[in-house]
Amino acid sequence: MPTANAYAAPSATGDLVPVTIERRDVGPHDVLIEIKFAGICHSDIHTVRGDWGPQQYPLVPGHEIAGIVTKVGAEVTKHAIGDRVGVGCMVNSCRECANCVQGEEQYCLNGMIGTYGAIDRDGTVTQGGYSSHVVVTEDFVVTIPEGLELDVAAPLLCAGITTYSPLRHWGAGPGKKVAVVGLGGLGHMAVKLAHAMGAEVTVLSQSLKKQEDGLRLGADQYFATSDENTFKDLAGSFDLIINTVSASIDISAYLQLLALDGALVNVGAPAEPLPVNVFSLILGRRSFAGSAIGGIRETQEMLDFCAEHGLGSEIEVIPASKINDAYERVLASDVRYRFVIDTSTLG
Ligand code: NAP
Ligand code: ZN
Ligand code: ZN
């Protein structure tokens, strides 16, 4: 079995530490990927710290993977040795249910297999991308187009697709007013993507500290949610609000910012329930929705869109020894705008 250098969380509270892990042998439909860069998503932190439920440890997080194919199984047709590829939040699904058949594998009715902390179809526990190598079935590996550097492409595999998918589904484009709540990893990609799709984009951030960045990334307007006038001035304004906040916020206050028939889509996934005052929905025929990553076909479409529009993530590349510091900085909303691990520093 191939081995890999990795960083793992030993428990819900301990710092991540270097480990060596085994990857499965490359099966007929598998590819072996030498990982070059792995993004740090806030979901990694939620998972490691047990926000979403108990986990098995040691746990190697990481579902924003960019690397190079170094070996392929005998029956692989989609990828070849030397290809630049990516892996996102899932590494398998049943492929048979109604949702999988539609290409919405993230909503697999039998449960998609997460890139880490999930039980794979062969009974082993999956381990993620803070690792030098990974073996993945070819259908869950996407191609990183020429023109997109691997380091800025890595975060697209989660932050990119998680914002691209609802922007497309809810029709972001010319004539649409889109607000993005939270300017972190997901939020900054939502701004870039919505702007590239032609929508009018507003950032709603806790403060004005990142205003210059927000406008540079493509926002037309930027407001601080700590200023109560924001909620008065913007009432009834937006067709679509993408909430990327990792903590509980007053959703009813944000729903009031929607125009008639507007939708607020939660992609942020705080541990606690979000209470909603139904009058903020009723008065304006508004919708409150959620969205999870995107299917494999749509992930490829998003990467191609990013290459075409020259979009990558704004990143800070770090060595593995800084992963624990990076976690603290993400938790303090001090990320500009995605930490990406240089995986050559793992072992
Ligand atoms: P992140 O980089 O930490 O960004 C979150 C942003 O939310 C922060 O930068 C901050 O922006 C704002 N924020 C944080 N705490 C806040 C608070 N208490 N009140 C108001 N605003 C706050 O995180 P991320 O990686 O983008 O992930 C965001 C969330 O999406 C996480 O919950 C993650 O698990 C979830 N997620 C969901 C999916 C999905 O498929 N649905 C996929 C990936 C991630 P400002 O400083 O601008 O206010
Ligand atoms: Zn993620
Ligand atoms: Zn399925």
PDB file of N, CA and C in Angstrom, residues 289-346:
ATOM      1  N   ALA A 289     -33.035  29.092   2.164  1.00  0.00           N
ATOM      2  CA  ALA A 289     -32.611  27.813   1.587  1.00  0.00           C
ATOM      3  C   ALA A 289     -31.193  27.470   2.014  1.00  0.00           C
ATOM      4  N   GLY A 290     -30.776  26.278   1.673  1.00  0.00           N
ATOM      5  CA  GLY A 290     -29.396  25.856   1.919  1.00  0.00           C
ATOM      6  C   GLY A 290     -28.824  25.241   0.658  1.00  0.00           C
ATOM      7  N   SER A 291     -27.526  25.049   0.657  1.00  0.00           N
ATOM      8  CA  SER A 291     -26.884  24.437  -0.513  1.00  0.00           C
ATOM      9  C   SER A 291     -25.569  23.801  -0.068  1.00  0.00           C
ATOM     10  N   ALA A 292     -25.283  22.627  -0.609  1.00  0.00           N
ATOM     11  CA  ALA A 292     -24.036  21.924  -0.271  1.00  0.00           C
ATOM     12  C   ALA A 292     -23.171  21.789  -1.515  1.00  0.00           C
ATOM     13  N   ILE A 293     -21.955  22.139  -1.399  1.00  0.00           N
ATOM     14  CA  ILE A 293     -20.929  22.083  -2.473  1.00  0.00           C
ATOM     15  C   ILE A 293     -21.561  22.077  -3.860  1.00  0.00           C
ATOM     16  N   GLY A 294     -21.263  21.112  -4.704  1.00  0.00           N
ATOM     17  CA  GLY A 294     -21.849  20.994  -6.038  1.00  0.00           C
ATOM     18  C   GLY A 294     -21.475  19.620  -6.556  1.00  0.00           C
ATOM     19  N   GLY A 295     -22.126  19.181  -7.624  1.00  0.00           N
ATOM     20  CA  GLY A 295     -21.815  17.871  -8.195  1.00  0.00           C
ATOM     21  C   GLY A 295     -20.478  17.889  -8.925  1.00  0.00           C
ATOM     22  N   ILE A 296     -20.043  16.719  -9.349  1.00  0.00           N
ATOM     23  CA  ILE A 296     -18.739  16.616 -10.018  1.00  0.00           C
ATOM     24  C   ILE A 296     -18.759  17.358 -11.362  1.00  0.00           C
ATOM     25  N   ARG A 297     -19.838  17.180 -12.133  1.00  0.00           N
ATOM     26  CA  ARG A 297     -19.920  17.857 -13.427  1.00  0.00           C
ATOM     27  C   ARG A 297     -19.895  19.373 -13.233  1.00  0.00           C
ATOM     28  N   GLU A 298     -20.630  19.848 -12.226  1.00  0.00           N
ATOM     29  CA  GLU A 298     -20.670  21.289 -11.984  1.00  0.00           C
ATOM     30  C   GLU A 298     -19.332  21.804 -11.436  1.00  0.00           C
ATOM     31  N   THR A 299     -18.618  20.955 -10.711  1.00  0.00           N
ATOM     32  CA  THR A 299     -17.294  21.354 -10.208  1.00  0.00           C
ATOM     33  C   THR A 299     -16.341  21.580 -11.375  1.00  0.00           C
ATOM     34  N   GLN A 300     -16.419  20.684 -12.376  1.00  0.00           N
ATOM     35  CA  GLN A 300     -15.570  20.876 -13.569  1.00  0.00           C
ATOM     36  C   GLN A 300     -15.974  22.149 -14.305  1.00  0.00           C
ATOM     37  N   GLU A 301     -17.296  22.372 -14.401  1.00  0.00           N
ATOM     38  CA  GLU A 301     -17.802  23.588 -15.069  1.00  0.00           C
ATOM     39  C   GLU A 301     -17.280  24.840 -14.351  1.00  0.00           C
ATOM     40  N   MET A 302     -17.284  24.801 -13.014  1.00  0.00           N
ATOM     41  CA  MET A 302     -16.802  25.940 -12.222  1.00  0.00           C
ATOM     42  C   MET A 302     -15.311  26.183 -12.471  1.00  0.00           C
ATOM     43  N   LEU A 303     -14.522  25.106 -12.523  1.00  0.00           N
ATOM     44  CA  LEU A 303     -13.076  25.275 -12.772  1.00  0.00           C
ATOM     45  C   LEU A 303     -12.846  25.869 -14.162  1.00  0.00           C
ATOM     46  N   ASP A 304     -13.608  25.401 -15.133  1.00  0.00           N
ATOM     47  CA  ASP A 304     -13.462  25.927 -16.500  1.00  0.00           C
ATOM     48  C   ASP A 304     -13.869  27.402 -16.533  1.00  0.00           C
ATOM     49  N   PHE A 305     -14.933  27.739 -15.797  1.00  0.00           N
ATOM     50  CA  PHE A 305     -15.390  29.141 -15.718  1.00  0.00           C
ATOM     51  C   PHE A 305     -14.291  30.011 -15.100  1.00  0.00           C
ATOM     52  N   CYS A 306     -13.672  29.507 -14.043  1.00  0.00           N
ATOM     53  CA  CYS A 306     -12.607  30.271 -13.373  1.00  0.00           C
ATOM     54  C   CYS A 306     -11.411  30.466 -14.305  1.00  0.00           C
ATOM     55  N   ALA A 307     -11.049  29.417 -15.039  1.00  0.00           N
ATOM     56  CA  ALA A 307      -9.912  29.537 -15.963  1.00  0.00           C
ATOM     57  C   ALA A 307     -10.234  30.563 -17.046  1.00  0.00           C
ATOM     58  N   GLU A 308     -11.459  30.503 -17.546  1.00  0.00           N
ATOM     59  CA  GLU A 308     -11.882  31.413 -18.617  1.00  0.00           C
ATOM     60  C   GLU A 308     -11.870  32.869 -18.142  1.00  0.00           C
ATOM     61  N   HIS A 309     -12.258  33.085 -16.899  1.00  0.00           N
ATOM     62  CA  HIS A 309     -12.346  34.451 -16.354  1.00  0.00           C
ATOM     63  C   HIS A 309     -11.107  34.859 -15.557  1.00  0.00           C
ATOM     64  N   GLY A 310     -10.102  34.009 -15.539  1.00  0.00           N
ATOM     65  CA  GLY A 310      -8.871  34.335 -14.814  1.00  0.00           C
ATOM     66  C   GLY A 310      -9.078  34.460 -13.310  1.00  0.00           C
ATOM     67  N   LEU A 311      -9.942  33.615 -12.749  1.00  0.00           N
ATOM     68  CA  LEU A 311     -10.239  33.693 -11.318  1.00  0.00           C
ATOM     69  C   LEU A 311      -9.548  32.591 -10.540  1.00  0.00           C
ATOM     70  N   GLY A 312      -8.873  32.961  -9.473  1.00  0.00           N
ATOM     71  CA  GLY A 312      -8.369  31.978  -8.518  1.00  0.00           C
ATOM     72  C   GLY A 312      -8.683  32.513  -7.135  1.00  0.00           C
ATOM     73  N   SER A 313      -8.299  31.747  -6.135  1.00  0.00           N
ATOM     74  CA  SER A 313      -8.510  32.217  -4.762  1.00  0.00           C
ATOM     75  C   SER A 313      -7.372  33.164  -4.361  1.00  0.00           C
ATOM     76  N   GLU A 314      -7.670  34.067  -3.439  1.00  0.00           N
ATOM     77  CA  GLU A 314      -6.619  34.898  -2.823  1.00  0.00           C
ATOM     78  C   GLU A 314      -6.060  34.055  -1.686  1.00  0.00           C
ATOM     79  N   ILE A 315      -4.773  33.764  -1.740  1.00  0.00           N
ATOM     80  CA  ILE A 315      -4.260  32.764  -0.794  1.00  0.00           C
ATOM     81  C   ILE A 315      -3.057  33.250   0.002  1.00  0.00           C
ATOM     82  N   GLU A 316      -2.871  32.596   1.133  1.00  0.00           N
ATOM     83  CA  GLU A 316      -1.627  32.719   1.896  1.00  0.00           C
ATOM     84  C   GLU A 316      -1.079  31.296   2.003  1.00  0.00           C
ATOM     85  N   VAL A 317       0.023  31.031   1.308  1.00  0.00           N
ATOM     86  CA  VAL A 317       0.595  29.680   1.338  1.00  0.00           C
ATOM     87  C   VAL A 317       1.399  29.522   2.620  1.00  0.00           C
ATOM     88  N   ILE A 318       1.160  28.417   3.334  1.00  0.00           N
ATOM     89  CA  ILE A 318       1.846  28.184   4.613  1.00  0.00           C
ATOM     90  C   ILE A 318       2.517  26.811   4.628  1.00  0.00           C
ATOM     91  N   PRO A 319       3.590  26.672   5.411  1.00  0.00           N
ATOM     92  CA  PRO A 319       4.140  25.333   5.637  1.00  0.00           C
ATOM     93  C   PRO A 319       3.254  24.593   6.648  1.00  0.00           C
ATOM     94  N   ALA A 320       3.385  23.270   6.666  1.00  0.00           N
ATOM     95  CA  ALA A 320       2.545  22.454   7.556  1.00  0.00           C
ATOM     96  C   ALA A 320       2.684  22.879   9.018  1.00  0.00           C
ATOM     97  N   SER A 321       3.868  23.348   9.398  1.00  0.00           N
ATOM     98  CA  SER A 321       4.089  23.720  10.795  1.00  0.00           C
ATOM     99  C   SER A 321       3.201  24.887  11.242  1.00  0.00           C
ATOM    100  N   LYS A 322       2.582  25.572  10.293  1.00  0.00           N
ATOM    101  CA  LYS A 322       1.711  26.719  10.638  1.00  0.00           C
ATOM    102  C   LYS A 322       0.220  26.367  10.621  1.00  0.00           C
ATOM    103  N   ILE A 323      -0.108  25.098  10.440  1.00  0.00           N
ATOM    104  CA  ILE A 323      -1.530  24.732  10.332  1.00  0.00           C
ATOM    105  C   ILE A 323      -2.295  25.130  11.598  1.00  0.00           C
ATOM    106  N   ASN A 324      -1.730  24.855  12.752  1.00  0.00           N
ATOM    107  CA  ASN A 324      -2.477  25.152  13.995  1.00  0.00           C
ATOM    108  C   ASN A 324      -2.667  26.654  14.184  1.00  0.00           C
ATOM    109  N   ASP A 325      -1.644  27.442  13.825  1.00  0.00           N
ATOM    110  CA  ASP A 325      -1.793  28.906  13.878  1.00  0.00           C
ATOM    111  C   ASP A 325      -2.871  29.356  12.902  1.00  0.00           C
ATOM    112  N   ALA A 326      -2.851  28.745  11.724  1.00  0.00           N
ATOM    113  CA  ALA A 326      -3.841  29.133  10.703  1.00  0.00           C
ATOM    114  C   ALA A 326      -5.259  28.872  11.216  1.00  0.00           C
ATOM    115  N   TYR A 327      -5.462  27.753  11.917  1.00  0.00           N
ATOM    116  CA  TYR A 327      -6.793  27.461  12.472  1.00  0.00           C
ATOM    117  C   TYR A 327      -7.240  28.601  13.394  1.00  0.00           C
ATOM    118  N   GLU A 328      -6.340  29.044  14.256  1.00  0.00           N
ATOM    119  CA  GLU A 328      -6.703  30.122  15.190  1.00  0.00           C
ATOM    120  C   GLU A 328      -7.030  31.393  14.419  1.00  0.00           C
ATOM    121  N   ARG A 329      -6.264  31.654  13.377  1.00  0.00           N
ATOM    122  CA  ARG A 329      -6.525  32.881  12.596  1.00  0.00           C
ATOM    123  C   ARG A 329      -7.853  32.791  11.849  1.00  0.00           C
ATOM    124  N   VAL A 330      -8.195  31.617  11.339  1.00  0.00           N
ATOM    125  CA  VAL A 330      -9.505  31.474  10.677  1.00  0.00           C
ATOM    126  C   VAL A 330     -10.609  31.727  11.702  1.00  0.00           C
ATOM    127  N   LEU A 331     -10.458  31.148  12.882  1.00  0.00           N
ATOM    128  CA  LEU A 331     -11.494  31.312  13.917  1.00  0.00           C
ATOM    129  C   LEU A 331     -11.650  32.769  14.329  1.00  0.00           C
ATOM    130  N   ALA A 332     -10.574  33.545  14.196  1.00  0.00           N
ATOM    131  CA  ALA A 332     -10.621  34.971  14.558  1.00  0.00           C
ATOM    132  C   ALA A 332     -10.989  35.850  13.353  1.00  0.00           C
ATOM    133  N   SER A 333     -11.511  35.244  12.272  1.00  0.00           N
ATOM    134  CA  SER A 333     -11.834  35.967  11.012  1.00  0.00           C
ATOM    135  C   SER A 333     -10.621  36.738  10.494  1.00  0.00           C
ATOM    136  N   ASP A 334      -9.418  36.190  10.721  1.00  0.00           N
ATOM    137  CA  ASP A 334      -8.179  36.834  10.279  1.00  0.00           C
ATOM    138  C   ASP A 334      -7.568  36.007   9.152  1.00  0.00           C
ATOM    139  N   VAL A 335      -8.336  35.842   8.078  1.00  0.00           N
ATOM    140  CA  VAL A 335      -7.845  35.076   6.927  1.00  0.00           C
ATOM    141  C   VAL A 335      -8.023  35.938   5.688  1.00  0.00           C
ATOM    142  N   ARG A 336      -6.960  35.999   4.850  1.00  0.00           N
ATOM    143  CA  ARG A 336      -7.044  36.847   3.648  1.00  0.00           C
ATOM    144  C   ARG A 336      -6.541  36.042   2.459  1.00  0.00           C
ATOM    145  N   TYR A 337      -7.340  35.197   1.763  1.00  0.00           N
ATOM    146  CA  TYR A 337      -8.682  34.852   2.184  1.00  0.00           C
ATOM    147  C   TYR A 337      -8.812  33.343   2.303  1.00  0.00           C
ATOM    148  N   ARG A 338      -7.687  32.633   2.038  1.00  0.00           N
ATOM    149  CA  ARG A 338      -7.649  31.191   2.254  1.00  0.00           C
ATOM    150  C   ARG A 338      -6.213  30.799   2.568  1.00  0.00           C
ATOM    151  N   PHE A 339      -6.038  30.018   3.621  1.00  0.00           N
ATOM    152  CA  PHE A 339      -4.728  29.409   3.881  1.00  0.00           C
ATOM    153  C   PHE A 339      -4.613  28.157   3.025  1.00  0.00           C
ATOM    154  N   VAL A 340      -3.453  28.012   2.385  1.00  0.00           N
ATOM    155  CA  VAL A 340      -3.197  26.851   1.539  1.00  0.00           C
ATOM    156  C   VAL A 340      -1.878  26.231   1.991  1.00  0.00           C
ATOM    157  N   ILE A 341      -1.913  24.945   2.284  1.00  0.00           N
ATOM    158  CA  ILE A 341      -0.717  24.245   2.769  1.00  0.00           C
ATOM    159  C   ILE A 341       0.136  23.800   1.580  1.00  0.00           C
ATOM    160  N   ASP A 342       1.419  24.138   1.644  1.00  0.00           N
ATOM    161  CA  ASP A 342       2.387  23.604   0.682  1.00  0.00           C
ATOM    162  C   ASP A 342       2.726  22.201   1.183  1.00  0.00           C
ATOM    163  N   THR A 343       2.206  21.185   0.526  1.00  0.00           N
ATOM    164  CA  THR A 343       2.282  19.827   1.076  1.00  0.00           C
ATOM    165  C   THR A 343       3.693  19.231   1.007  1.00  0.00           C
ATOM    166  N   SER A 344       4.625  19.933   0.325  1.00  0.00           N
ATOM    167  CA  SER A 344       6.011  19.431   0.331  1.00  0.00           C
ATOM    168  C   SER A 344       6.626  19.598   1.726  1.00  0.00           C
ATOM    169  N   THR A 345       5.966  20.346   2.605  1.00  0.00           N
ATOM    170  CA  THR A 345       6.491  20.603   3.953  1.00  0.00           C
ATOM    171  C   THR A 345       5.886  19.655   4.997  1.00  0.00           C
ATOM    172  N   LEU A 346       5.135  18.652   4.550  1.00  0.00           N
ATOM    173  CA  LEU A 346       4.412  17.810   5.527  1.00  0.00           C
ATOM    174  C   LEU A 346       5.298  16.812   6.264  1.00  0.00           C
TER     175      LEU A 346
END
